[in-house]
Amino acid sequence: MELSGAEILVQCLKDEGVEYLFGYPGGSVLHIYDALFKQEDVKHILVRHEQGATHAADGYARATGKPGVVLVTSGPGATNAVTGIATAYMDSIPLVVITGQVPLPVIGSDAFQEADIVGITRPCVKHNFLVKDVTKLAETLKKAFYIATTGRPGPVVVDVPKNITDPNIKIPFEYPKAISMRSYNPSVKGHRGQIKKAVELLLSAKRPMIYSGGGVILGEASTQLTELTRLLGYPITNTLMGLGAYPATDKQFVGMLGMHGTYEANMAMHECDALFAVGARFDDRITGKIAEFCPHAKIIHIDVDPASISKTVRVDIPVVGEVRPVLEEMLELVRQSPTKPDTKALSSWWEQIARWRSLDCLAYDRSGKRIKPQYVVEQLWEITRGEAYITSDVGQHQMWAAQFYKFDKPRRWINSGGLGTMGFGLPAAIGVKLAFPDADVACITGEASIQMCIQELATALQYRTPIKIVNLNNRYMGMVRQWQEFSYESRYSHSYLETITDFVKLAESYGHVGMRIEKHEDVRPALEEAFRLRDRTVFLDFITDPTENVYPMIEAGKAHHEMRLAPGVNPDTELA
Amino acid sequence: MRHIISILIENESGALSRVAGLFSARGYNIESLTVAPTQDPTLSRMTLVTSGSDEIIEQITKQLNKLIDVVKLIDISESAHIERELMMVKVRAVDGLREEAKRLADIFRGNVIDVTPNTYVIEITGDREKLDAFLTAVGDENIIEVVRSGTTGILRGDKGLSH
């Protein structure tokens, strides 16, 4: 079969089983768009800004586990995609981003719409390529998918100069079935001896704690993690990225940990004598003050990426390997072991945790005078029976979503945890809805974040992706306002959005349904109404209490046991 | 502590900037970095001299290994190894200095590789300390220009990086 570069590129996507291609055309990719026009297997989703393309592909990837694929043009098309690439990189999400480039002979001449995107993206990709020879195009794309989806996943950029896709140059094409690279061997099996040591430590613990992260979701190991946790009977906490890996409604789950984690999760971290870290990377939002991180604990750490081990916190028993096979081996060893968990120690540990829990650290004012953002999330959880896919933006609403939407399944919670990208939620929700058209998909956002990729409302209409936008509108960049209240004596420097957007009209002008909800008692009926409108995107603008803060909070430089609690929540009452 | 890391890397355009970019992005030190092709034209060999605590060196080697283009690396300063650096020094060679510079070059087993009525270029090879010692012996006031290649190194014994 003889194909042009453009046809090869499209054929490669078909051979990879790519369902959706998120993109935006431009000069350097016109040959490719012409090849796309002549086929129907790969469905192109036209976004309204290239950042939206990367976030939509990213949402698709997070929800499905398959790589998200993006096509943008050279120069500004590619630079607009950078934020989305960096977002995926920080959360280890598999993306293949194809960027157009000016023709090879003019690279380096400051040609129209030229940008060195290989150079620009180098620090925020797992790998990138510049294709210099059309005969290498198929192999390069194969490598890109292979690298993006194996080991610790991540985004891969393939920069394709326009002359490579010239429709007049045809060459024989065959998509490589498999690829091997001498410099990249991603499949790692955990060291048996280390796994044995880990199991011994776990079984000898008096105050054990399991701390799991996004790696468990990426590694498709939720079932194994849940089974092992239940077999051991130990408390478990999830990171922001790990929510849903263990069912949040289960009694062994003590909530999220870290900066806005629960009192019981953070106290248990501080007091535990054995910490079992699975697919988590000891991020600064998790550890708080490193010097006082888990001061009494021996630490086990399973991670597929050796560079994650002992990067910020020294661990005692590292296990480098893919999470699922390692957990399977551990399950087997725990079952066979003559040593069983110390039930006596464990029951007093659980009593201690119950005392911490009794503090009810997530309590908020339920008098109903103003709409509380937490209440909106709780109602959303009830109405969707905890089954929805929830995307979010970044800030207070993100933390309330994480605290109050109890995720029982993996891949349902879709947020930018590492980079913290405002504007992520809406396009991500579109990507999720395309993948799961029958599922409920909601984007929990705020009036500041939502406006960063608001143009994607048009995409949602064009492709009939009915999502529910839950806008927790407090007129402030809420998290910035909160930090200014706590750390800058309430000097609210530029965190108030003085011009209040009429989101109802805005939604309507994009062809959607808009609702403004100003009373507590209207919250539930509005949400019910929104989900009844199954085939419409609904923008729910909840006017919430602008003074509400996210609690608990570990402020910068503090340790896990030094949480700032909501007014009225007093730790002394619990400890007595 | 000073470490010499020897790297086999795919001979692709941009490979050098991936390594250099990693160091600047993560705030690691580079004392010197050399790169050249090997007998296998698809591979380049780099020698990177860096310093830091054990934790930092551990992260550096892990992060380097994570680069897709890196085929293999070894911290040769952890084993018996030989290091060499090439230096060319342009020195003033007038009056008494003309004889003195030549004598010093002989003592340090260097060669005079360019001669003008007023200057010599002296080529000298050795480890870092030897080159430093030569410069001290010549004296700053007599040096017009110094060019150093940066350190390269190899393991002693039977073991090689590619085998």
XYZ file of C-alpha atoms in Angstrom:
739
model
C 0.000 0.000 0.000
C 1.474 3.390 -1.006
C 0.372 6.341 1.104
C 1.315 9.952 1.634
C 2.624 11.126 4.987
C -0.768 12.615 5.843
C -2.514 9.360 4.964
C 0.054 7.383 6.926
C -0.555 9.530 9.985
C -4.303 8.979 9.829
C -3.874 5.273 9.118
C -1.576 4.938 12.145
C -4.286 6.447 14.343
C -6.784 3.943 12.958
C -4.377 1.071 13.552
C -3.910 2.270 17.127
C -7.677 2.124 17.551
C -8.006 5.856 18.140
C -11.650 6.734 18.539
C -11.457 10.496 18.964
C -8.938 13.039 17.815
C -9.195 16.395 19.575
C -7.878 19.181 17.440
C -7.902 22.480 15.679
C -6.734 22.979 12.081
C -4.147 25.406 10.767
C -1.682 25.867 7.915
C 0.895 23.261 8.872
C -1.621 20.467 9.388
C -3.862 21.068 6.368
C -2.569 17.988 4.524
C -3.490 15.919 7.581
C -6.931 17.524 7.839
C -7.520 16.718 4.183
C -6.688 13.070 4.872
C -9.023 13.133 7.893
C -11.826 14.469 5.712
C -11.702 11.372 3.547
C -12.390 8.854 6.317
C -14.836 8.267 9.153
C -13.091 5.903 11.550
C -11.228 8.522 13.546
C -13.747 11.089 14.741
C -12.339 14.577 14.952
C -13.582 16.819 17.746
C -13.146 20.463 16.867
C -12.419 22.409 20.024
C -12.400 26.208 20.284
C -8.888 26.599 21.702
C -5.974 24.172 21.615
C -5.740 24.104 25.418
C -9.249 22.680 25.347
C -8.115 19.947 22.963
C -5.418 18.735 25.323
C -7.713 18.841 28.381
C -10.514 17.046 26.539
C -8.105 14.345 25.385
C -6.757 14.207 28.932
C -10.269 13.782 30.420
C -10.929 11.031 27.908
C -7.666 9.320 28.875
C -8.288 9.579 32.627
C -11.795 8.154 32.325
C -10.971 5.323 29.921
C -7.325 4.464 30.569
C -6.697 4.791 26.831
C -4.358 7.425 25.413
C -5.865 10.788 24.507
C -4.886 12.035 21.059
C -4.508 15.643 19.966
C -3.768 17.345 16.645
C -2.831 21.022 16.504
C -1.046 23.264 14.092
C 2.434 24.756 14.409
C 3.381 27.915 16.318
C 0.476 29.275 18.374
C -1.543 26.093 17.933
C 1.244 24.153 19.552
C 2.083 26.714 22.237
C -1.595 26.907 23.222
C -1.457 23.176 23.837
C 1.486 23.441 26.236
C -0.584 24.028 29.395
C -2.592 20.902 28.651
C 0.557 18.904 27.962
C 2.099 20.052 31.241
C -1.143 19.199 33.043
C -1.032 15.654 31.692
C 2.671 15.366 32.474
C 2.269 16.273 36.134
C -0.491 13.687 36.586
C 1.157 10.983 34.397
C -1.641 10.877 31.835
C -1.010 9.184 28.471
C -1.427 11.649 25.616
C -0.106 11.640 22.074
C 0.010 15.216 20.839
C 0.694 15.680 17.139
C 1.829 19.184 16.334
C 2.237 20.576 12.856
C 5.556 22.195 12.067
C 6.779 24.435 9.286
C 8.448 22.519 6.414
C 11.853 21.063 7.289
C 13.833 23.291 4.889
C 12.582 26.451 6.636
C 12.896 25.268 10.249
C 15.078 27.721 12.093
C 14.334 30.650 9.788
C 11.645 32.205 12.028
C 9.056 31.220 9.437
C 5.395 32.149 9.808
C 3.852 30.198 12.706
C 7.141 28.566 13.568
C 7.889 27.639 17.170
C 10.454 25.170 18.487
C 7.805 23.039 20.150
C 10.179 20.140 20.723
C 12.344 22.552 22.692
C 9.416 24.244 24.426
C 7.780 21.010 25.565
C 10.949 19.119 26.473
C 10.596 19.683 30.232
C 6.900 18.758 30.301
C 6.696 15.622 28.174
C 7.675 12.041 28.777
C 9.339 12.223 25.377
C 9.066 14.106 22.120
C 10.025 13.636 18.498
C 10.622 15.767 15.438
C 9.883 13.684 12.354
C 12.564 14.390 9.759
C 11.847 11.636 7.274
C 8.462 10.409 6.091
C 9.716 6.821 6.090
C 10.157 7.159 9.878
C 6.664 8.579 10.514
C 4.810 5.330 11.237
C 7.576 3.990 13.461
C 7.714 7.288 15.355
C 3.966 7.275 15.990
C 4.165 3.664 17.154
C 6.918 4.654 19.567
C 4.865 7.641 20.743
C 1.874 5.474 21.694
C 4.146 2.875 23.246
C 6.017 5.388 25.389
C 2.881 7.336 26.375
C 0.995 4.299 27.638
C 3.642 2.105 29.272
C 5.618 2.341 32.509
C 4.747 5.587 34.232
C 2.474 7.061 31.546
C 2.801 10.577 30.203
C 2.348 12.857 27.221
C 4.429 12.421 24.068
C 4.662 15.136 21.428
C 5.268 14.271 17.776
C 6.210 17.323 15.745
C 5.466 16.796 12.046
C 6.823 19.294 9.481
C 4.394 20.099 6.702
C 6.503 18.629 3.898
C 6.483 15.251 5.676
C 2.731 15.058 5.062
C 2.949 16.155 1.396
C 0.059 14.427 -0.434
C 2.176 14.065 -3.604
C 4.892 11.954 -2.052
C 3.678 8.405 -1.565
C 5.656 5.645 0.063
C 4.934 2.035 0.985
C 3.210 1.820 4.361
C 3.031 -0.817 6.997
C 2.237 -0.058 10.619
C 4.699 -1.808 12.911
C 2.938 -4.438 15.002
C 5.310 -4.155 17.902
C 8.183 -1.971 18.885
C 11.164 -2.408 21.099
C 13.618 0.257 22.138
C 17.002 -0.573 23.613
C 16.893 2.591 25.710
C 13.391 2.078 27.129
C 12.246 -0.980 28.984
C 9.199 0.018 30.990
C 7.964 -3.264 32.347
C 9.377 -3.810 35.786
C 8.582 -6.640 38.094
C 8.877 -5.954 41.801
C 11.817 -7.543 43.585
C 10.598 -10.643 45.387
C 12.857 -10.125 48.392
C 11.699 -6.534 48.832
C 8.060 -7.602 48.552
C 8.604 -10.205 51.274
C 10.186 -7.604 53.530
C 7.265 -5.260 52.873
C 4.752 -7.931 53.868
C 6.700 -8.764 57.033
C 6.753 -5.118 58.064
C 3.059 -4.695 57.296
C 2.087 -7.743 59.331
C 4.166 -6.698 62.313
C 2.701 -3.187 62.475
C 0.775 -2.005 65.506
C -0.499 1.224 63.982
C -0.473 0.649 60.219
C -1.617 3.092 57.578
C -2.147 2.633 53.858
C -1.619 5.699 51.689
C -2.448 5.266 48.026
C -2.223 7.599 45.074
C -2.988 8.058 41.415
C -0.581 5.265 40.482
C -3.114 2.701 41.672
C -5.683 4.099 39.245
C -3.205 4.402 36.375
C -1.960 0.897 37.112
C -5.502 -0.538 37.182
C -4.899 -1.971 40.635
C -7.944 -0.774 42.591
C -9.350 -4.278 42.953
C -6.078 -5.613 44.340
C -5.625 -2.633 46.653
C -9.163 -3.009 47.978
C -8.748 -6.732 48.494
C -5.434 -6.343 50.321
C -6.737 -3.501 52.497
C -9.790 -5.534 53.512
C -7.737 -8.647 54.114
C -5.460 -6.712 56.447
C -8.231 -4.655 58.053
C -6.020 -1.550 58.053
C -7.067 2.090 57.653
C -6.536 3.596 54.231
C -6.294 7.136 52.928
C -6.152 8.312 49.308
C -4.381 11.281 47.805
C -6.311 13.766 45.701
C -5.225 11.825 42.613
C -5.987 8.479 44.192
C -9.622 9.064 45.141
C -11.858 6.225 44.001
C -9.065 3.637 44.077
C -10.604 2.494 47.361
C -14.350 2.954 47.948
C -14.851 6.173 49.883
C -18.027 4.901 51.533
C -16.185 1.964 53.091
C -15.576 2.065 56.840
C -11.826 1.473 56.472
C -11.498 4.646 54.409
C -10.479 7.584 56.562
C -10.804 10.230 53.857
C -8.306 12.120 51.772
C -5.021 13.187 53.362
C -2.805 16.210 52.991
C -3.303 19.947 52.957
C -7.102 19.656 52.932
C -7.314 16.093 54.125
C -9.436 14.907 57.008
C -8.349 15.227 60.616
C -8.416 11.461 61.043
C -6.343 10.770 57.904
C -3.668 13.294 58.770
C -3.511 12.325 62.455
C -3.257 8.668 61.511
C -0.375 9.543 59.179
C 1.347 11.355 62.025
C 0.889 8.561 64.556
C 1.264 5.420 62.421
C 4.192 3.062 62.934
C 4.144 1.551 59.441
C 3.212 3.449 56.314
C 2.396 1.569 53.151
C 2.624 3.991 50.205
C 1.237 2.630 46.951
C 1.502 4.525 43.672
C 1.852 7.839 45.455
C 4.706 10.287 45.145
C 4.967 12.133 48.478
C 3.965 15.418 46.897
C 4.428 18.540 49.025
C 0.636 18.958 49.347
C 0.602 15.518 50.974
C 3.645 15.584 53.195
C 3.459 19.030 54.736
C 6.661 19.654 56.676
C 9.037 16.921 55.496
C 11.075 16.837 58.693
C 7.970 15.842 60.679
C 6.407 13.558 58.112
C 5.235 10.277 59.674
C 7.818 10.603 62.453
C 7.124 7.180 63.996
C 6.783 5.128 60.841
C 8.821 2.707 58.814
C 7.869 3.356 55.210
C 7.181 0.946 52.356
C 6.842 2.463 48.898
C 5.670 0.766 45.697
C 6.149 2.759 42.508
C 6.776 1.973 38.861
C 9.089 4.969 38.608
C 12.368 4.516 40.505
C 12.857 8.298 40.487
C 9.750 8.654 42.666
C 11.345 6.594 45.390
C 13.143 8.540 48.102
C 12.775 11.740 46.080
C 11.424 13.806 48.963
C 10.991 11.315 51.808
C 13.517 8.528 52.472
C 11.774 5.184 52.493
C 12.796 2.007 54.288
C 11.495 -0.648 51.911
C 11.284 0.497 48.291
C 9.665 -1.767 45.721
C 10.132 -0.673 42.119
C 7.477 -2.263 39.980
C 4.070 -2.087 38.443
C 1.542 -1.744 41.223
C -0.885 -4.486 40.202
C 1.504 -7.448 39.997
C 3.249 -6.290 43.169
C -0.052 -6.094 45.062
C -1.042 -9.513 43.716
C 2.185 -10.954 45.044
C 1.638 -9.279 48.383
C -1.895 -10.661 48.614
C -0.559 -14.143 48.060
C 2.158 -13.689 50.671
C -0.232 -12.228 53.244
C -2.603 -15.170 52.751
C 0.190 -17.710 53.122
C 1.904 -16.025 56.026
C 1.665 -17.709 59.416
C 1.815 -14.206 60.934
C -1.528 -12.460 61.062
C -2.272 -8.803 61.771
C -2.137 -8.021 65.482
C -5.866 -7.764 66.178
C -5.424 -6.374 69.674
C -3.137 -3.570 68.569
C -5.344 -2.980 65.567
C -8.509 -2.609 67.584
C -6.941 -0.001 69.857
C -5.614 1.777 66.739
C -9.132 1.803 65.286
C -10.482 3.141 68.593
C -8.012 5.990 68.356
C -9.070 6.659 64.777
C -12.729 6.619 65.831
C -11.951 9.325 68.389
C -10.325 11.450 65.673
C -13.269 10.797 63.400
C -15.738 11.837 66.071
C -14.445 15.358 65.656
C -16.385 15.531 62.375
C -13.767 17.774 60.786
C -15.775 18.368 57.621
C -18.787 19.739 59.500
C -20.214 22.957 58.101
C -23.123 25.261 58.847
C -26.272 23.474 57.735
C -28.718 26.142 58.898
C -29.578 26.853 55.268
C -29.277 30.636 55.451
C -26.886 30.726 52.536
C -26.011 28.112 49.975
C -22.998 26.281 51.282
C -20.774 24.867 48.551
C -20.319 21.647 50.517
C -24.091 21.147 50.516
C -24.237 21.476 46.736
C -21.591 18.763 46.317
C -23.361 16.500 48.822
C -26.625 16.901 46.952
C -24.917 16.209 43.649
C -23.508 13.022 45.148
C -26.931 11.916 46.330
C -28.722 12.706 43.088
C -26.128 10.904 40.980
C -25.989 8.058 43.539
C -22.226 8.541 43.688
C -21.967 7.122 40.189
C -21.175 10.233 38.141
C -17.922 11.153 36.500
C -16.876 14.372 38.183
C -14.350 16.715 36.623
C -13.183 19.836 38.373
C -11.150 22.945 37.987
C -8.748 24.207 40.618
C -9.390 25.889 43.913
C -11.824 25.627 46.800
C -14.507 23.896 44.731
C -11.977 21.214 43.789
C -11.248 20.490 47.440
C -14.944 20.416 48.369
C -15.580 18.046 45.481
C -12.766 15.803 46.725
C -14.030 15.942 50.330
C -17.763 15.614 49.771
C -18.246 13.545 46.628
C -17.534 10.072 47.896
C -15.957 8.225 44.972
C -16.409 4.498 45.191
C -14.871 3.656 41.840
C -11.628 4.546 40.096
C -11.473 6.908 37.087
C -14.584 8.807 38.218
C -12.702 11.738 39.727
C -10.964 13.763 37.049
C -8.961 16.769 38.128
C -5.658 18.518 37.612
C -3.887 17.591 40.814
C -0.232 18.167 39.989
C -0.155 21.253 37.824
C -3.375 22.703 39.249
C -4.704 23.987 35.956
C -7.723 26.280 36.119
C -9.807 25.731 32.985
C -9.321 21.964 32.992
C -12.801 20.898 34.071
C -15.076 21.823 31.190
C -13.054 20.430 28.278
C -12.161 17.362 30.383
C -15.873 16.759 30.972
C -16.473 16.837 27.210
C -13.772 14.199 26.730
C -15.315 12.032 29.438
C -18.831 12.370 28.037
C -17.640 11.348 24.580
C -16.134 8.220 26.103
C -19.207 7.420 28.202
C -22.241 8.988 26.518
C -24.700 7.246 28.840
C -23.014 8.200 32.100
C -23.724 11.279 34.206
C -20.884 13.746 33.837
C -20.635 16.872 35.941
C -17.988 19.577 36.103
C -17.648 21.094 39.549
C -16.121 24.496 39.047
C -15.998 28.089 40.193
C -16.764 31.329 38.431
C -13.054 32.111 38.060
C -11.865 28.734 36.737
C -14.747 28.130 34.359
C -13.954 31.259 32.407
C -10.492 30.024 31.541
C -11.815 27.565 28.967
C -15.395 28.809 28.668
C -15.258 28.734 24.865
C -15.551 24.949 24.978
C -19.259 25.373 25.682
C -19.491 25.648 21.894
C -17.739 22.288 21.498
C -20.190 20.735 23.960
C -23.059 21.884 21.763
C -21.521 20.857 18.464
C -20.866 17.279 19.602
C -23.998 16.952 21.799
C -22.123 16.121 24.986
C -24.702 16.969 27.651
C -22.750 17.724 30.802
C -23.846 19.466 33.970
C -21.724 22.398 35.046
C -21.954 22.953 38.778
C -20.594 26.439 39.261
C -19.918 27.266 42.903
C -20.037 31.000 42.446
C -18.686 32.938 45.403
C -17.472 35.929 43.369
C -13.902 35.303 44.537
C -10.977 33.228 43.492
C -11.916 31.373 46.608
C -8.659 29.625 47.433
C -6.663 32.781 46.846
C -9.103 34.683 49.054
C -8.780 32.015 51.750
C -4.962 32.231 51.762
C -5.185 36.007 51.850
C -7.527 35.774 54.830
C -5.223 33.394 56.719
C -1.799 34.672 55.718
C -2.198 38.261 54.546
C -4.514 39.731 57.197
C -7.487 39.616 54.821
C -5.917 41.897 52.243
C -7.874 40.554 49.293
C -5.489 41.665 46.636
C -7.087 41.200 43.209
C -8.995 38.059 44.129
C -12.465 39.588 43.818
C -14.127 39.383 40.421
C -15.820 42.745 40.289
C -17.683 42.236 37.039
C -20.176 39.497 37.669
C -20.886 37.484 34.565
C -24.477 36.539 33.825
C -23.831 32.823 33.376
C -27.459 32.080 32.556
C -27.355 34.327 29.517
C -23.894 33.083 28.675
C -25.042 29.460 28.725
C -28.064 30.353 26.637
C -26.013 32.214 24.091
C -23.942 29.057 23.644
C -27.184 27.127 23.094
C -27.377 25.512 26.521
C -29.654 25.743 29.534
C -28.669 28.200 32.248
C -29.978 28.284 35.821
C -29.146 30.614 38.674
C -29.757 29.208 42.144
C -29.706 31.611 45.040
C -31.543 29.777 47.826
C -30.547 26.750 49.834
C -33.907 25.067 49.305
C -33.600 25.400 45.525
C -30.318 23.490 45.319
C -31.684 19.981 45.139
C -34.618 20.714 42.812
C -32.276 22.543 40.431
C -29.857 19.618 40.318
C -32.725 17.190 39.784
C -34.078 19.321 36.975
C -30.632 19.539 35.364
C -30.185 15.763 35.331
C -33.733 15.305 34.011
C -32.645 17.289 30.955
C -30.633 14.317 29.786
C -29.721 15.620 26.366
C -28.863 19.185 27.359
C -25.796 20.756 28.790
C -26.906 22.688 31.847
C -24.980 25.491 33.506
C -25.998 25.661 37.165
C -24.808 28.895 38.701
C -25.004 28.415 42.469
C -24.592 31.676 44.367
C -22.711 30.390 47.400
C -21.500 31.816 50.675
C -18.450 33.931 49.749
C -16.901 33.589 53.211
C -16.739 29.819 53.276
C -13.283 28.297 53.709
C -11.923 24.826 53.085
C -11.122 22.982 56.313
C -9.123 21.321 57.655
C -6.026 23.010 56.339
C -2.352 22.306 56.859
C -0.756 25.642 56.193
C 2.596 25.873 54.423
C 5.478 24.589 56.519
C 3.247 22.827 59.045
C 3.091 19.123 59.837
C 0.153 16.709 59.664
C -0.833 17.128 63.322
C -0.860 20.933 63.053
C -4.085 21.310 61.086
C -6.169 24.423 61.159
C -9.714 23.292 61.849
C -13.028 24.914 61.078
C -14.206 27.435 63.681
C -16.024 25.505 66.399
C -14.197 22.244 65.792
C -12.035 21.647 68.831
C -9.529 18.790 68.951
C -9.303 18.886 72.776
C -12.835 17.599 73.137
C -11.961 14.535 71.104
C -8.669 13.638 72.700
C -10.009 13.641 76.261
C 31.066 15.094 46.604
C 32.252 15.119 43.011
C 30.857 12.394 40.739
C 31.695 11.397 37.171
C 28.724 9.972 35.360
C 29.293 8.216 32.066
C 26.273 7.994 29.783
C 25.518 6.089 26.594
C 22.779 7.936 24.786
C 21.010 7.603 21.439
C 22.785 9.764 18.883
C 19.647 11.801 18.151
C 19.395 15.522 17.661
C 18.306 17.095 20.909
C 19.783 14.368 23.109
C 22.326 16.773 24.569
C 19.671 19.365 25.369
C 17.556 16.737 27.128
C 20.445 16.108 29.511
C 21.398 19.760 29.901
C 17.718 20.746 30.285
C 17.186 18.155 33.002
C 20.021 19.659 35.029
C 18.790 23.224 34.736
C 15.128 22.307 35.304
C 15.883 20.407 38.498
C 18.584 22.717 39.753
C 21.483 20.244 39.654
C 25.086 21.363 39.204
C 27.108 20.575 36.123
C 30.857 21.040 36.477
C 31.557 19.772 32.982
C 29.846 17.879 30.210
C 31.495 16.291 27.206
C 29.840 14.468 24.364
C 31.141 12.680 21.267
C 30.183 9.792 18.997
C 31.266 6.245 19.821
C 32.439 3.430 17.556
C 28.710 2.685 17.134
C 27.469 5.675 15.124
C 23.973 5.414 16.604
C 25.283 6.068 20.108
C 26.948 9.024 21.768
C 28.933 8.924 24.954
C 28.708 11.678 27.492
C 30.782 12.276 30.548
C 29.149 14.490 33.085
C 30.848 15.794 36.183
C 28.541 16.923 38.936
C 28.484 17.316 42.680
C 25.920 16.967 45.414
C 24.847 14.967 48.429
C 24.227 11.226 48.076
C 20.486 11.901 47.811
C 20.967 14.376 44.990
C 23.358 12.108 43.076
C 20.840 9.270 43.466
C 18.103 11.496 42.000
C 20.399 12.657 39.197
C 21.163 9.103 38.099
C 17.506 8.099 38.362
C 16.297 11.118 36.420
C 18.965 10.570 33.754
C 17.947 6.922 33.449
C 14.377 8.062 32.988
C 15.254 9.991 29.833
C 14.005 7.861 26.978
C 17.197 8.396 24.918
C 19.542 7.230 27.671
C 20.611 3.644 26.991
C 22.893 3.148 29.957
C 24.764 5.087 32.565
C 27.215 4.487 35.337
C 28.706 6.610 38.081
C 32.329 5.694 37.345
C 33.622 7.602 40.350
C 32.122 4.831 42.515
C 34.573 2.287 41.045
C 38.240 2.198 40.074
C 38.459 4.475 37.077
C 40.722 6.702 35.051
C 39.843 10.284 34.279
C 41.484 12.552 31.762
C 41.054 16.039 30.543
C 42.765 17.786 27.645
C 43.879 21.401 28.072
C 45.440 23.877 25.680
C 47.081 26.903 27.235
C 48.361 29.923 25.367
C 51.199 31.360 27.418
C 53.468 34.339 27.082
C 56.855 33.145 25.810
C 59.208 36.066 25.865
C 62.568 36.588 27.521
C 63.104 34.172 30.396
C 59.547 32.894 30.171
C 60.280 31.233 26.853
C 62.636 28.716 28.468
C 60.625 28.413 31.681
C 57.344 27.629 29.895
C 59.024 24.906 27.859
C 60.582 23.402 30.993
C 57.257 23.377 32.799
C 55.579 21.762 29.786
C 58.219 19.000 29.897
C 57.792 18.451 33.637
C 54.028 18.057 33.201
C 54.544 15.927 30.093
C 52.885 18.516 27.915
C 53.709 19.426 24.330
C 54.255 22.748 22.714
C 51.959 22.604 19.706
C 52.143 26.150 18.388
C 54.952 28.637 18.470
C 55.039 32.361 17.685
C 57.812 34.828 18.558
C 55.886 35.797 21.689
C 53.688 32.819 22.625
C 53.451 29.060 22.947
C 50.366 26.910 22.922
C 50.941 24.040 25.322
C 48.858 20.893 25.166
C 48.566 18.924 28.343
C 46.494 15.940 29.433
C 45.708 14.607 32.858
C 43.226 14.637 35.647
C 41.775 17.870 36.904
C 44.296 18.325 39.706
C 47.260 17.967 37.359
C 45.892 20.579 34.976
C 45.158 22.928 37.863
C 48.675 22.413 39.162
C 50.146 23.283 35.774
C 48.177 26.522 35.611
C 49.354 27.455 39.087
C 52.949 26.726 38.086
C 52.721 28.898 34.967
C 51.044 31.694 36.898
C 47.970 33.704 35.957
C 49.995 36.675 34.771
C 51.644 34.563 32.067
C 48.488 32.942 30.719
C 46.766 34.461 27.695
C 44.040 31.850 27.265
C 43.002 28.449 28.621
C 40.796 25.903 26.861
C 39.787 22.720 28.689
C 37.852 19.823 27.192
C 36.087 18.841 30.379
C 36.643 15.506 32.030
C 36.194 12.182 30.310
C 36.647 8.904 32.064
C 36.656 5.151 31.774
C 36.418 2.242 34.191
C 39.560 0.262 34.956
C 39.610 -3.475 34.386
C 37.546 -5.737 32.142
C 34.221 -3.979 32.535
C 32.901 -1.529 29.946
C 29.773 0.588 29.931
C 28.349 -1.026 26.818
C 28.998 -4.631 27.876
